[in-house]
Short mmCIF file of C-alpha atoms in Angstrom, two decimals:
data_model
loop_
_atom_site.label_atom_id
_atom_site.label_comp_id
_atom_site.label_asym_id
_atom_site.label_seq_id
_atom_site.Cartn_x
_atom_site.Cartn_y
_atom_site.Cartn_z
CA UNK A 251 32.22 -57.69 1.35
CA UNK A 252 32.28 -53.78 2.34
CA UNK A 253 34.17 -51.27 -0.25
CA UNK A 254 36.68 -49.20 2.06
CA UNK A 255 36.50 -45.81 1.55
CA UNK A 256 39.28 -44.59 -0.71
CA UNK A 257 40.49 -41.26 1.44
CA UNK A 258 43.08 -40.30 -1.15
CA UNK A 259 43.71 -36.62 -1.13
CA UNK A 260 42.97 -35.94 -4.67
CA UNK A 261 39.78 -37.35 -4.99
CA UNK A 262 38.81 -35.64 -1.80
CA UNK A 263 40.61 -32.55 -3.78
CA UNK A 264 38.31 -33.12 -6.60
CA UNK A 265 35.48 -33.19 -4.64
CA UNK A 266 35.95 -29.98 -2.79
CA UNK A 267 36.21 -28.53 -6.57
CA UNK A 268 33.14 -29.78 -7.65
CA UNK A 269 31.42 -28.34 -5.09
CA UNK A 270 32.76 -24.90 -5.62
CA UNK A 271 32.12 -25.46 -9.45
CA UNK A 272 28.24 -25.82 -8.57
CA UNK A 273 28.12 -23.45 -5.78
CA UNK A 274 29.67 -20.36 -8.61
CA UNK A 275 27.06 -22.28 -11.90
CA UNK A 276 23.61 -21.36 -8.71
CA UNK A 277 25.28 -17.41 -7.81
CA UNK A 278 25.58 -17.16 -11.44
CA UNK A 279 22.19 -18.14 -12.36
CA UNK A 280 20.81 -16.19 -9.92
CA UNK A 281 22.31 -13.23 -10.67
CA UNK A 282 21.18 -13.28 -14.54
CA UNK A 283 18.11 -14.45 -13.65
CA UNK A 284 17.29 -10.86 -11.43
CA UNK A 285 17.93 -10.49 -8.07
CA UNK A 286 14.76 -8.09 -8.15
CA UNK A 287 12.90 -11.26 -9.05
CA UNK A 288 14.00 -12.70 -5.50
CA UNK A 289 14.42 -9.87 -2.72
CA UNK A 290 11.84 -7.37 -2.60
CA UNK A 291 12.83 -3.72 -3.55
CA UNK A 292 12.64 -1.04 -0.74
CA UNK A 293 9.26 0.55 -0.77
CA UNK A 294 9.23 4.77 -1.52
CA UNK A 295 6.16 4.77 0.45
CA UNK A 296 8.04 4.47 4.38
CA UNK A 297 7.06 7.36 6.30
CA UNK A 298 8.87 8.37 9.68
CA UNK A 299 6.62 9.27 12.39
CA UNK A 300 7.60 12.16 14.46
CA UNK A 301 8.84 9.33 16.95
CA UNK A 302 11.60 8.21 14.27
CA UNK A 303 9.97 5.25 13.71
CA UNK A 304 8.51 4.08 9.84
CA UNK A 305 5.25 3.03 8.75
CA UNK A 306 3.57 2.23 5.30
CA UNK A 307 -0.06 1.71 4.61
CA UNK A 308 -0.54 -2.08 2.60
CA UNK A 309 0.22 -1.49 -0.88
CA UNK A 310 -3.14 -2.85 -2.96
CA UNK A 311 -3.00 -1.34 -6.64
CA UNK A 312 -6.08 0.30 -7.14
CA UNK A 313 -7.59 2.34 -10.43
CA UNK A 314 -8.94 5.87 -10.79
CA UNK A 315 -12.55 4.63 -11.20
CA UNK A 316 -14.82 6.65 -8.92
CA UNK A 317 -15.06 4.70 -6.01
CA UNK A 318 -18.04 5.10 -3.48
CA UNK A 319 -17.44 2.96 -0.43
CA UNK A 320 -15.91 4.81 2.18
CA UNK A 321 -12.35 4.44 3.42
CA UNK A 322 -11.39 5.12 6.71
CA UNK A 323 -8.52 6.65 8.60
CA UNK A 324 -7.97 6.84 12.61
CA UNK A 325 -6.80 10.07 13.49
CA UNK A 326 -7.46 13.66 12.06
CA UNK A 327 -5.53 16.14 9.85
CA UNK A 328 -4.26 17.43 13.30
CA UNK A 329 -2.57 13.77 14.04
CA UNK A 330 -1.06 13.32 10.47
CA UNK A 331 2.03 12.90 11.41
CA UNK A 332 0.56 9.74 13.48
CA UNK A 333 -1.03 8.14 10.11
CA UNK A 334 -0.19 6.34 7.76
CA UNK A 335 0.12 8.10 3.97
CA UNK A 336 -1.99 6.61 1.27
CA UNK A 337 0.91 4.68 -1.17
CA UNK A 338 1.89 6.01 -4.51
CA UNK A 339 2.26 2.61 -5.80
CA UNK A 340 -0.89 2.90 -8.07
CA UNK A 341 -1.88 2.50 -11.45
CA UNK A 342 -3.71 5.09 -13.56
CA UNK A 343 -6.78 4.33 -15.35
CA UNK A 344 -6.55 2.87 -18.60
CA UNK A 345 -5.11 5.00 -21.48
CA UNK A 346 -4.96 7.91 -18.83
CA UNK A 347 -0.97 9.19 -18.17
CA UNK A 348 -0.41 10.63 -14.71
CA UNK A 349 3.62 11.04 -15.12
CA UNK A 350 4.40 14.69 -14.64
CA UNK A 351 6.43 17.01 -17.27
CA UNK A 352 9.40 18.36 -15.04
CA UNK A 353 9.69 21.70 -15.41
CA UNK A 354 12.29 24.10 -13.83
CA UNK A 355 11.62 26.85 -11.32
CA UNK A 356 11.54 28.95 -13.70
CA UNK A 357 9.04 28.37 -15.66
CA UNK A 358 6.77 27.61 -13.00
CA UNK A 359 7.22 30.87 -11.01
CA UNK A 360 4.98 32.75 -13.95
CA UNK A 361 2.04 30.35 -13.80
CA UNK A 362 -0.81 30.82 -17.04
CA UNK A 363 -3.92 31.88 -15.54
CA UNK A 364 -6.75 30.96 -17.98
CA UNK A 365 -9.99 31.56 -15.86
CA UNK A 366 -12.56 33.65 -16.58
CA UNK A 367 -12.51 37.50 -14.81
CA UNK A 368 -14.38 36.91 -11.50
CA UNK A 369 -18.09 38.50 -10.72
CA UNK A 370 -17.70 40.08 -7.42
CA UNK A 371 -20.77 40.29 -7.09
CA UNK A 372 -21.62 36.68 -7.86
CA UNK A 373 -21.50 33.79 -4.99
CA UNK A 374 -17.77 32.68 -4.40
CA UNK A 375 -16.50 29.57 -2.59
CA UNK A 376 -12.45 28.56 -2.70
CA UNK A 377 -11.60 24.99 -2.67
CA UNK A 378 -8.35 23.97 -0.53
CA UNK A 379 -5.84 21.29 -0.36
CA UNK A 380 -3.81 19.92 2.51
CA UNK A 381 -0.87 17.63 3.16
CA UNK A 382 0.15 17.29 -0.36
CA UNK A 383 1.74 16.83 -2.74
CA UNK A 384 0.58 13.45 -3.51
CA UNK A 385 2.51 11.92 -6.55
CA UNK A 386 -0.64 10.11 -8.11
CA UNK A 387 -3.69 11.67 -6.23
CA UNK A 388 -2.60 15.76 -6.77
CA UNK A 389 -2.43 14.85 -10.71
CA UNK A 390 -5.78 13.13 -11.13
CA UNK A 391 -7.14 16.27 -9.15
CA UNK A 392 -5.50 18.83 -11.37
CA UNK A 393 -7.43 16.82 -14.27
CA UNK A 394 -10.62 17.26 -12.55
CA UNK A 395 -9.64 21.20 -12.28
CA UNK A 396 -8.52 21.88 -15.48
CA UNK A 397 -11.52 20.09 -16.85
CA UNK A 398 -13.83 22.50 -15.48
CA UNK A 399 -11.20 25.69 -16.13
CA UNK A 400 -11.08 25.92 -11.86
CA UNK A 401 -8.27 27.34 -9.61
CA UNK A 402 -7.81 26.10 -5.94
CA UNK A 403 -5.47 26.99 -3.00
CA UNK A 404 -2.74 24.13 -2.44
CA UNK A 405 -1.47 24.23 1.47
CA UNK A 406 1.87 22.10 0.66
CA UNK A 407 3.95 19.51 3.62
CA UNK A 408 7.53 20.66 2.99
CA UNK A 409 8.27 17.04 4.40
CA UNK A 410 6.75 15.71 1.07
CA UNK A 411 9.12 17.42 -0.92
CA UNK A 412 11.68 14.85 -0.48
CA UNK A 413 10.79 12.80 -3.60
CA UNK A 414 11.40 13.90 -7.34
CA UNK A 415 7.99 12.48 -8.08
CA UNK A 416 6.22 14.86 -5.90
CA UNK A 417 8.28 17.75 -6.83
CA UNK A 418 6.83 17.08 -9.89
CA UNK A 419 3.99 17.09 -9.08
CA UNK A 420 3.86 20.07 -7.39
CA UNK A 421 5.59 22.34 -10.72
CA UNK A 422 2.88 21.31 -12.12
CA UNK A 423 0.23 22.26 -9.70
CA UNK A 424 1.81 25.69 -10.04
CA UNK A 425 2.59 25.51 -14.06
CA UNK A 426 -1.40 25.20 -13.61
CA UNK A 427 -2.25 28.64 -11.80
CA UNK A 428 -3.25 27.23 -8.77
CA UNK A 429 -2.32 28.82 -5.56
CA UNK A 430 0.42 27.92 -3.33
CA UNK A 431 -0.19 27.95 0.64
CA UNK A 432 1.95 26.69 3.46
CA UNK A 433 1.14 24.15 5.68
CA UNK A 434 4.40 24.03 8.20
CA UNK A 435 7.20 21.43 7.50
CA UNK A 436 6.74 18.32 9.30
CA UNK A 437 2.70 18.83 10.21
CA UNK A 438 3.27 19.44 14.06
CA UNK A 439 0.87 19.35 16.55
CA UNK A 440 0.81 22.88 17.06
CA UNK A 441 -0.52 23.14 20.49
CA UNK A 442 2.30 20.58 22.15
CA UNK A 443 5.18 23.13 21.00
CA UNK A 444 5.54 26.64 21.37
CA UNK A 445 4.97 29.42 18.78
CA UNK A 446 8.50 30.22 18.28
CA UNK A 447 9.49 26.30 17.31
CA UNK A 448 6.01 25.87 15.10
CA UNK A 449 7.51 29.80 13.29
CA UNK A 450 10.79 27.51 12.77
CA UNK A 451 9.09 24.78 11.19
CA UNK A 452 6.78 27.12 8.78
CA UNK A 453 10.12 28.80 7.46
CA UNK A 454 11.66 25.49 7.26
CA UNK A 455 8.10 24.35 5.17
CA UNK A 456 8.64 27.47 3.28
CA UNK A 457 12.13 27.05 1.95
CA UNK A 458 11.12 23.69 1.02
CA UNK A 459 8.80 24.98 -1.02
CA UNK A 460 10.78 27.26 -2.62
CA UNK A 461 13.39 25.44 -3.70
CA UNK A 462 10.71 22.76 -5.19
CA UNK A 463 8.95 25.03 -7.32
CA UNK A 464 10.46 28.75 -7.09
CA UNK A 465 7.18 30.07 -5.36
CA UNK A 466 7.12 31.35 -1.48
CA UNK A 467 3.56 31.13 0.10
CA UNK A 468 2.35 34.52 1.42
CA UNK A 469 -0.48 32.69 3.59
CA UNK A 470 -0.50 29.25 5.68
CA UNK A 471 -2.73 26.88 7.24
CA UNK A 472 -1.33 25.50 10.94
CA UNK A 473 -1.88 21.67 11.12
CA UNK A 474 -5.29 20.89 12.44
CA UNK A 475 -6.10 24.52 12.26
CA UNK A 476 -4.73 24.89 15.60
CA UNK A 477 -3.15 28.06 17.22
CA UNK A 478 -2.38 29.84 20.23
CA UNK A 479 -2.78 33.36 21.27
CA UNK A 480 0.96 33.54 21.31
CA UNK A 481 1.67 32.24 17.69
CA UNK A 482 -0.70 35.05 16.72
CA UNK A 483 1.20 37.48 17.97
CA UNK A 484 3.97 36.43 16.05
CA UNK A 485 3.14 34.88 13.33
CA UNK A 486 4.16 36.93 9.97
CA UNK A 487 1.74 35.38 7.39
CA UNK A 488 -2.12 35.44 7.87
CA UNK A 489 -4.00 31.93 8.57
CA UNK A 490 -6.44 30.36 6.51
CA UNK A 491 -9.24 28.23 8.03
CA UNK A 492 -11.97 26.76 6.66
CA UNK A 493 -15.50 26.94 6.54
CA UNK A 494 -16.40 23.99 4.86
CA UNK A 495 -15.11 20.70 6.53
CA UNK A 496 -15.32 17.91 4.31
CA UNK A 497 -13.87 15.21 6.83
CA UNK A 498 -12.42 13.46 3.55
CA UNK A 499 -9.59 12.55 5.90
CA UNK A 500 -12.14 10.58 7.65
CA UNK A 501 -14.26 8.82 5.02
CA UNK A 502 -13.10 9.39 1.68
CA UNK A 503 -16.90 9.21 0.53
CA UNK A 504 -17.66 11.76 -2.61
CA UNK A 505 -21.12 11.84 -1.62
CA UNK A 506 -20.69 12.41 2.30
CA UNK A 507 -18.71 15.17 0.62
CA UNK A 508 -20.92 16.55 -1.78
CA UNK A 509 -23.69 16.12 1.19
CA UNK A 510 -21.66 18.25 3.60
CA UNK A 511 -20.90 20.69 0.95
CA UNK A 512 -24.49 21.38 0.29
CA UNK A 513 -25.24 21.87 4.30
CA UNK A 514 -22.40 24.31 5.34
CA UNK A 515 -21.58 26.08 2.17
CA UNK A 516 -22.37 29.78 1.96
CA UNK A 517 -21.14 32.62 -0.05
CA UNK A 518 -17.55 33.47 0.44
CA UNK A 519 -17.01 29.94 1.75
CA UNK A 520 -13.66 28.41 2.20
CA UNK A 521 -13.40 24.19 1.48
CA UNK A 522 -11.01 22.11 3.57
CA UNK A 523 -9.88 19.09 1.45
CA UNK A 524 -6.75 16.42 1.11
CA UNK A 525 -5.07 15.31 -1.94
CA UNK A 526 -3.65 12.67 -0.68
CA UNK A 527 -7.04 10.76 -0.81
CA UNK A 528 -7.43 8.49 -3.30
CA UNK A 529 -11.33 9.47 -4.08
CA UNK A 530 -10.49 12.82 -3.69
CA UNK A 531 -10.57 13.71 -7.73
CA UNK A 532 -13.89 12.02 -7.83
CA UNK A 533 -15.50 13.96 -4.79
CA UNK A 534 -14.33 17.11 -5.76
CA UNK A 535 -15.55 16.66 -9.29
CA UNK A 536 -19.33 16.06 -7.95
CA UNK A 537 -18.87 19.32 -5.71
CA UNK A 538 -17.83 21.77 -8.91
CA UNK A 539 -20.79 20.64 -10.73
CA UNK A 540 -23.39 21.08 -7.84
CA UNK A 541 -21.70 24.60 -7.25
CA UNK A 542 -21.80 25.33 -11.08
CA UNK A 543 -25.26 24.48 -11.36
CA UNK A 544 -26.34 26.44 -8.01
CA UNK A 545 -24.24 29.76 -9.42
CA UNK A 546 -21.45 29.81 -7.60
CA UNK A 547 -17.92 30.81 -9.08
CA UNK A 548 -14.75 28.86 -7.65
CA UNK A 549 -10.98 30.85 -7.06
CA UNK A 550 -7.74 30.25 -5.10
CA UNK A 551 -8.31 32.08 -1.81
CA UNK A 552 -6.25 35.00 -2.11
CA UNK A 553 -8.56 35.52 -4.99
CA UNK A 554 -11.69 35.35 -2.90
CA UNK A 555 -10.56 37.35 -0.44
CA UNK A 556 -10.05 40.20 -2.64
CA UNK A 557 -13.38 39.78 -4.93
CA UNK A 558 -14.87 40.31 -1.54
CA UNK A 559 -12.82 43.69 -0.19
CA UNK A 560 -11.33 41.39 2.67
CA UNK A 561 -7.61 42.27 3.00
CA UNK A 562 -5.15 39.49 4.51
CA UNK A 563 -3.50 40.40 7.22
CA UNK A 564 -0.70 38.35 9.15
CA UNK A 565 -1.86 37.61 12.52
CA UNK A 566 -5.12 37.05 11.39
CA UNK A 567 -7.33 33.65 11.09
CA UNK A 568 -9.60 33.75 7.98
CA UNK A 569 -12.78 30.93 8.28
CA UNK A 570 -14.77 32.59 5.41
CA UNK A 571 -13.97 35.60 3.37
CA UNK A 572 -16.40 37.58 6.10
CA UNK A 573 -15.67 35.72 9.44
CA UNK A 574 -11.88 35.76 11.01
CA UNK A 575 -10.22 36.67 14.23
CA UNK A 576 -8.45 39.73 14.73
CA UNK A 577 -4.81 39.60 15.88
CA UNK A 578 -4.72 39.78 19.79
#
């Protein structure tokens, strides 16, 4: 014979509490358990596209070890703003510290210059670095630098500015002695916009900078090393090219590097290189020593530019410390 179902309000009552008894023990667990532990947190690396739209590169951890297998990107320097950025979700190698010291404006404005006096009359070469800071890669670089008492030219994205971490990053680059360059705001491709809106976004770039680090770039480098006649004509800072092209951008290969060094490097030679590569610590390590041991000396540009009598001139575009085009 069948049981009939016993609909009395209270046990259905008692029910209902039960229920809500179980449902508050699971939220509670949950919540001392972590919520971290079950929804991801945002990632820091999201980059917006000059379309308004995000990307992020996949996030693998990897190590400083030198690495010789080339990575590859798409596009060129003068399509950043189309790439992806290389994550700063990475680990250091072991018992090496890449967190930055903050330090104020202040005390980075009088950077300590420890390098030797320069030879002008020995064989010169500056190194430079674009589309940085880079929160991880710009620190194992300024290892690599101060380990062999070098100086380079830093051409800084005021875009990347937004993050404590490469603010950081950045003090320190200065706190180092290295030289401070602009390289616009939001990396534009020069050549789609006109002068006047590209002059915009290098002030913009520059009062990024400045408030970052205390420092206001006298020179630049346009995105892709692009110009116009027109931007020329009106542009109030002189423009440093390159005469060394590394395509590190492209490969990410310390020996392609050091191999395209040793082909197109002459005296008075300007380097184009990224640090937001994740080999680029290694690469540039291999192309101090082959430059140390074939006499060269190594300085920021402005630096080079003077050792050899070449005076910087707004208006003007500066591949080598001997070859550059005269304002229109």
């Amino acid at each position: 014979m069948k049981r009939k179902f016993n609909a009395d309000p209270l046990n259905i009552l008692g029910a209902v509490l039960v229920l809500l008894l179980a449902f508050t023990v699971i939220v509670t667990v949950f919540l001392l358990v972590g919520y971290n532990r079950f929804v991801p947190a945002p990632r820091e690396d999201m980059t917006t596209a000059a379309d308004g739209s995000s990307f992020a590169e996949p996030t693998d951890a990897i190590t400083t070890s030198p690495v010789t297998s080339g990575e590859s990107t798409k596009k060129p320097d003068d399509q950043l703003s189309d790439t992806s950025r290389e994550t700063e979700n990475v680990s250091s190698a072991p018992g090496t510290s890449l967190q930055p010291t903050p330090t104020s404006p202040e005390e980075t404005t009088k950077s300590p210059d420890t390098t030797a006096p320069a030879d002008k009359e020995k064989k010169t070469v500056a190194f430079t670095f674009d589309d940085g800071p880079h929160a991880t890669y710009t620190l194992e670089l300024l290892k690599v630098l101060e380990k062999y008492n070098v100086k380079a030219t830093f051409f800084v994205l005021g875009t990347n500015l937004k993050k404590q971490s490469r603010i950081d990053a950045l003090k320190m680059t200065v706190a180092a002695g290295h030289e401070i360059g602009n390289h616009s705001y939001s990396h534009p491709t020069v050549l789609n916009i006109s002068a006047d809106e590209f002059i915009a976004d290098v002030e913009k770039g520059s009062n990024a900078i400045y408030e970052a680090c205390g420092v206001r770039p006298s020179i630049i480098r346009t995105p892709g090393g692009k110009f116009s006649t027109e931007l020329l004509e009106k542009i109030k800072y002189p423009i440093i090219h390159w005469t060394v092209d590394t395509r590190d951008w492209e490969h990410n290969d310390p020996e392609k590097c050091l191999e395209t060094l040793k082909k197109q490097v002459v005296d008075g030679a300007v380097i184009l290189m990224h640090d937001r590569k994740s080999n680029t610590a290694r690469s540039v390590e291999l192309m101090i020593e082959w430059l140390l041991e074939n006499d060269y000396q190594i300085t920021t540009v402005s630096e080079l530019m003077e050792l050899k009598g070449t005076e910087l001139v707004a208006g003007k575009v500066y591949y080598s410390s001997s070859i550059f085009k005269p304002k229109n």
